[in-house]
mmCIF file of C-alpha atoms in Angstrom:
data_model
loop_
_atom_site.group_PDB
_atom_site.id
_atom_site.type_symbol
_atom_site.label_atom_id
_atom_site.label_comp_id
_atom_site.label_asym_id
_atom_site.label_seq_id
_atom_site.Cartn_x
_atom_site.Cartn_y
_atom_site.Cartn_z
ATOM 1 C CA MET A 1 0.042 -0.019 0.364
ATOM 2 C CA ALA A 2 2.967 2.437 0.879
ATOM 3 C CA THR A 3 3.905 4.000 -2.199
ATOM 4 C CA GLU A 4 5.865 7.271 -3.260
ATOM 5 C CA LYS A 5 3.202 9.836 -2.849
ATOM 6 C CA LYS A 6 3.294 13.548 -3.915
ATOM 7 C CA PHE A 7 2.859 15.896 -0.762
ATOM 8 C CA PHE A 8 1.600 19.264 -1.245
ATOM 9 C CA TYR A 9 2.018 22.359 0.915
ATOM 10 C CA ASN A 10 1.553 26.048 1.243
ATOM 11 C CA VAL A 11 3.881 28.807 2.495
ATOM 12 C CA ARG A 12 2.323 31.059 4.789
ATOM 13 C CA GLN A 13 3.467 34.173 6.747
ATOM 14 C CA ASN A 14 3.090 34.717 10.257
ATOM 15 C CA GLN A 15 0.852 37.905 10.768
ATOM 16 C CA THR A 16 0.547 37.917 14.041
ATOM 17 C CA ARG A 17 1.538 41.150 15.328
ATOM 18 C CA ASP A 18 2.423 40.183 18.634
ATOM 19 C CA SER A 19 4.707 37.080 17.716
ATOM 20 C CA LYS A 20 8.451 36.814 17.563
ATOM 21 C CA MET A 21 8.403 35.246 14.482
ATOM 22 C CA PHE A 22 5.945 38.094 12.757
ATOM 23 C CA GLY A 23 6.932 38.372 9.077
ATOM 24 C CA LYS A 24 8.566 35.042 9.054
ATOM 25 C CA TRP A 25 7.327 32.529 6.387
ATOM 26 C CA TYR A 26 6.580 29.133 7.138
ATOM 27 C CA PRO A 27 5.519 25.780 5.095
ATOM 28 C CA GLU A 28 2.452 23.992 6.076
ATOM 29 C CA ALA A 29 0.333 20.772 5.064
ATOM 30 C CA LYS A 30 -2.159 21.747 1.987
ATOM 31 C CA ILE A 31 -4.609 19.035 2.907
ATOM 32 C CA LEU A 32 -6.394 18.171 -0.423
ATOM 33 C CA GLN A 33 -9.525 16.453 0.912
ATOM 34 C CA THR A 34 -10.736 14.185 4.459
ATOM 35 C CA LEU A 35 -11.563 10.970 3.608
ATOM 36 C CA SER A 36 -14.747 9.555 5.245
ATOM 37 C CA THR A 37 -14.951 6.341 6.912
ATOM 38 C CA ARG A 38 -16.691 5.024 3.531
ATOM 39 C CA SER A 39 -13.944 6.692 1.242
ATOM 40 C CA LEU A 40 -11.039 4.806 3.541
ATOM 41 C CA ALA A 41 -13.249 1.793 3.396
ATOM 42 C CA LYS A 42 -13.271 1.934 -0.342
ATOM 43 C CA HIS A 43 -9.626 2.602 -0.543
ATOM 44 C CA ILE A 44 -8.945 -0.430 1.381
ATOM 45 C CA MET A 45 -11.228 -2.724 -0.774
ATOM 46 C CA ARG A 46 -9.290 -1.293 -3.658
ATOM 47 C CA HIS A 47 -6.029 -2.532 -2.569
ATOM 48 C CA GLY A 48 -7.040 -6.313 -2.949
ATOM 49 C CA SER A 49 -9.110 -6.793 0.062
ATOM 50 C CA PRO A 50 -11.137 -9.885 -0.032
ATOM 51 C CA TYR A 51 -13.307 -8.259 2.230
ATOM 52 C CA THR A 52 -16.786 -6.379 1.137
ATOM 53 C CA LEU A 53 -17.419 -2.654 1.743
ATOM 54 C CA ASP A 54 -20.045 -3.647 4.650
ATOM 55 C CA VAL A 55 -17.304 -5.705 6.414
ATOM 56 C CA ILE A 56 -14.487 -3.073 6.069
ATOM 57 C CA MET A 57 -16.869 -0.184 7.132
ATOM 58 C CA GLY A 58 -18.045 -2.405 10.134
ATOM 59 C CA VAL A 59 -14.396 -3.057 11.166
ATOM 60 C CA LEU A 60 -13.491 0.566 10.895
ATOM 61 C CA ILE A 61 -16.382 2.091 12.769
ATOM 62 C CA ALA A 62 -15.945 -0.592 15.766
ATOM 63 C CA PHE A 63 -12.367 0.473 15.605
ATOM 64 C CA SER A 64 -13.090 3.950 16.104
ATOM 65 C CA GLU A 65 -15.391 3.677 18.866
ATOM 66 C CA ALA A 66 -13.092 0.863 20.991
ATOM 67 C CA VAL A 67 -10.293 3.438 20.683
ATOM 68 C CA VAL A 68 -12.603 6.041 22.146
ATOM 69 C CA GLU A 69 -14.104 3.781 24.646
ATOM 70 C CA GLU A 70 -10.616 2.544 25.807
ATOM 71 C CA CYS A 71 -9.111 6.151 25.824
ATOM 72 C CA MET A 72 -12.325 7.357 28.100
ATOM 73 C CA ALA A 73 -11.206 4.650 30.278
ATOM 74 C CA SER A 74 -7.584 6.056 30.847
ATOM 75 C CA ASN A 75 -6.077 3.351 28.394
ATOM 76 C CA ALA A 76 -3.598 3.916 25.761
ATOM 77 C CA VAL A 77 -4.276 1.699 22.320
ATOM 78 C CA LYS A 78 -1.194 0.787 20.474
ATOM 79 C CA ILE A 79 -2.220 -0.568 16.865
ATOM 80 C CA ASP A 80 0.885 -2.236 15.433
ATOM 81 C CA GLY A 81 2.146 -0.349 12.479
ATOM 82 C CA LEU A 82 0.649 2.725 13.314
ATOM 83 C CA GLY A 83 0.968 3.956 16.557
ATOM 84 C CA THR A 84 -0.413 4.589 19.873
ATOM 85 C CA PHE A 85 -3.575 6.729 20.618
ATOM 86 C CA THR A 86 -3.351 8.004 24.114
ATOM 87 C CA PRO A 87 -5.548 10.354 26.286
ATOM 88 C CA VAL A 88 -4.163 13.542 27.266
ATOM 89 C CA ILE A 89 -5.563 16.578 29.209
ATOM 90 C CA GLU A 90 -5.733 19.696 28.547
ATOM 91 C CA ALA A 91 -5.419 21.895 31.655
ATOM 92 C CA VAL A 92 -7.061 25.446 32.380
ATOM 93 C CA LYS A 93 -4.307 27.881 31.797
ATOM 94 C CA GLY A 94 -2.465 28.937 35.166
ATOM 95 C CA GLY A 95 -2.939 25.956 36.789
ATOM 96 C CA SER A 96 -3.016 25.534 40.607
ATOM 97 C CA GLU A 97 -0.953 27.365 43.311
ATOM 98 C CA ASP A 98 -0.940 23.885 45.432
ATOM 99 C CA LYS A 99 -1.491 20.174 44.940
ATOM 100 C CA GLU A 100 -5.074 20.303 46.864
ATOM 101 C CA GLY A 101 -6.257 22.977 44.232
ATOM 102 C CA CYS A 102 -5.533 20.932 41.388
ATOM 103 C CA ASP A 103 -8.433 18.928 41.218
ATOM 104 C CA ALA A 104 -11.153 18.205 37.936
ATOM 105 C CA THR A 105 -12.241 21.853 37.768
ATOM 106 C CA LYS A 106 -8.319 22.717 36.421
ATOM 107 C CA ILE A 107 -9.144 20.094 33.451
ATOM 108 C CA GLN A 108 -10.643 21.770 30.278
ATOM 109 C CA GLY A 109 -10.682 18.941 28.138
ATOM 110 C CA ILE A 110 -9.439 15.550 27.123
ATOM 111 C CA HIS A 111 -7.832 14.796 23.786
ATOM 112 C CA ILE A 112 -6.783 11.890 21.861
ATOM 113 C CA ARG A 113 -3.056 12.037 20.805
ATOM 114 C CA LEU A 114 -1.826 9.461 18.007
ATOM 115 C CA THR A 115 2.216 9.120 18.533
ATOM 116 C CA PRO A 116 3.346 7.010 15.499
ATOM 117 C CA GLU A 117 5.412 4.019 15.660
ATOM 118 C CA GLY A 118 8.591 3.726 14.308
ATOM 119 C CA SER A 119 7.916 1.055 11.822
ATOM 120 C CA ASP A 120 4.751 -0.442 10.309
ATOM 121 C CA ILE A 121 3.917 -3.851 9.763
ATOM 122 C CA SER A 122 5.550 -4.264 6.639
ATOM 123 C CA GLY A 123 9.037 -2.955 8.536
ATOM 124 C CA GLU A 124 8.370 0.543 7.170
ATOM 125 C CA ASN A 125 9.184 3.814 9.117
ATOM 126 C CA ILE A 126 6.507 6.151 9.334
ATOM 127 C CA THR A 127 7.815 8.691 12.017
ATOM 128 C CA SER A 128 7.713 12.267 10.687
ATOM 129 C CA ARG A 129 11.174 12.220 9.157
ATOM 130 C CA ALA A 130 11.277 8.641 7.570
ATOM 131 C CA MET A 131 7.873 10.100 6.139
ATOM 132 C CA LEU A 132 9.871 13.117 4.957
ATOM 133 C CA LYS A 133 12.347 11.055 3.073
ATOM 134 C CA ARG A 134 9.170 8.942 1.025
ATOM 135 C CA VAL A 135 7.401 11.774 -0.427
ATOM 136 C CA ASN A 136 7.962 14.248 -3.328
ATOM 137 C CA LEU A 137 7.259 17.546 -1.886
ATOM 138 C CA GLU A 138 5.790 20.244 -3.903
ATOM 139 C CA ARG A 139 4.829 23.913 -2.926
ATOM 140 C CA ALA A 140 1.508 24.602 -3.781
ATOM 141 C CA GLY A 141 1.090 28.352 -3.173
ATOM 142 C CA TRP A 142 1.276 30.922 -0.758
ATOM 143 C CA VAL A 143 -1.378 31.125 1.981
ATOM 144 C CA THR A 144 -2.671 34.588 3.685
ATOM 145 C CA GLY A 145 -5.776 35.375 5.346
ATOM 146 C CA THR A 146 -7.704 35.625 8.352
ATOM 147 C CA HIS A 147 -6.513 32.949 11.375
ATOM 148 C CA LYS A 148 -7.851 32.853 14.794
ATOM 149 C CA THR A 149 -5.259 32.001 17.515
ATOM 150 C CA LYS A 150 -5.987 29.510 20.250
ATOM 151 C CA ASN A 151 -7.538 32.103 22.435
ATOM 152 C CA TYR A 152 -9.765 33.057 19.286
ATOM 153 C CA ALA A 153 -8.373 36.413 19.222
ATOM 154 C CA GLU A 154 -8.734 37.222 15.686
ATOM 155 C CA HIS A 155 -5.774 38.532 13.039
ATOM 156 C CA ALA A 156 -5.550 40.072 10.017
ATOM 157 C CA PHE A 157 -4.217 38.136 7.128
ATOM 158 C CA MET A 158 -4.496 38.343 3.172
ATOM 159 C CA ASN A 159 -6.416 35.800 1.208
ATOM 160 C CA GLU A 160 -5.173 32.435 -0.186
ATOM 161 C CA THR A 161 -3.229 32.737 -3.305
ATOM 162 C CA VAL A 162 -2.425 29.639 -5.372
ATOM 163 C CA THR A 163 0.230 29.102 -7.707
ATOM 164 C CA PRO A 164 -1.000 27.726 -11.168
#
């Protein structure tokens, strides 16, 4: 399944005036599309799977439900060849002055983080630097536009422009 792919990226200028990196340019991934569960199941089926779409869909749906359920039970889930899904806490800003005050009110959210594994079932390394070596990078354009920061303060950007 793993073949060399073309990976597109845009170049974005940091326009956050209060940032130390204001005016600097950075590459960012250009997401061409988001595959639905059905689209991913069809993709798997086209790779010579002996299973029908409904069977693959059932497994993918059961998989996603099981990962969420286990993470909600404070368990990490390791999928050989992919990585480990781990629940992580997002604490409120500022924390607590003492350990007794650090209770559930200091938890703002719970996220599921995926940490990629060093090699997949076929023995291929899927960490970030190994993946970088396996793709052809191609700049798709320059991005400028409105961006909201983590605290939802809006910063003005120009509109996205893409090279032909």
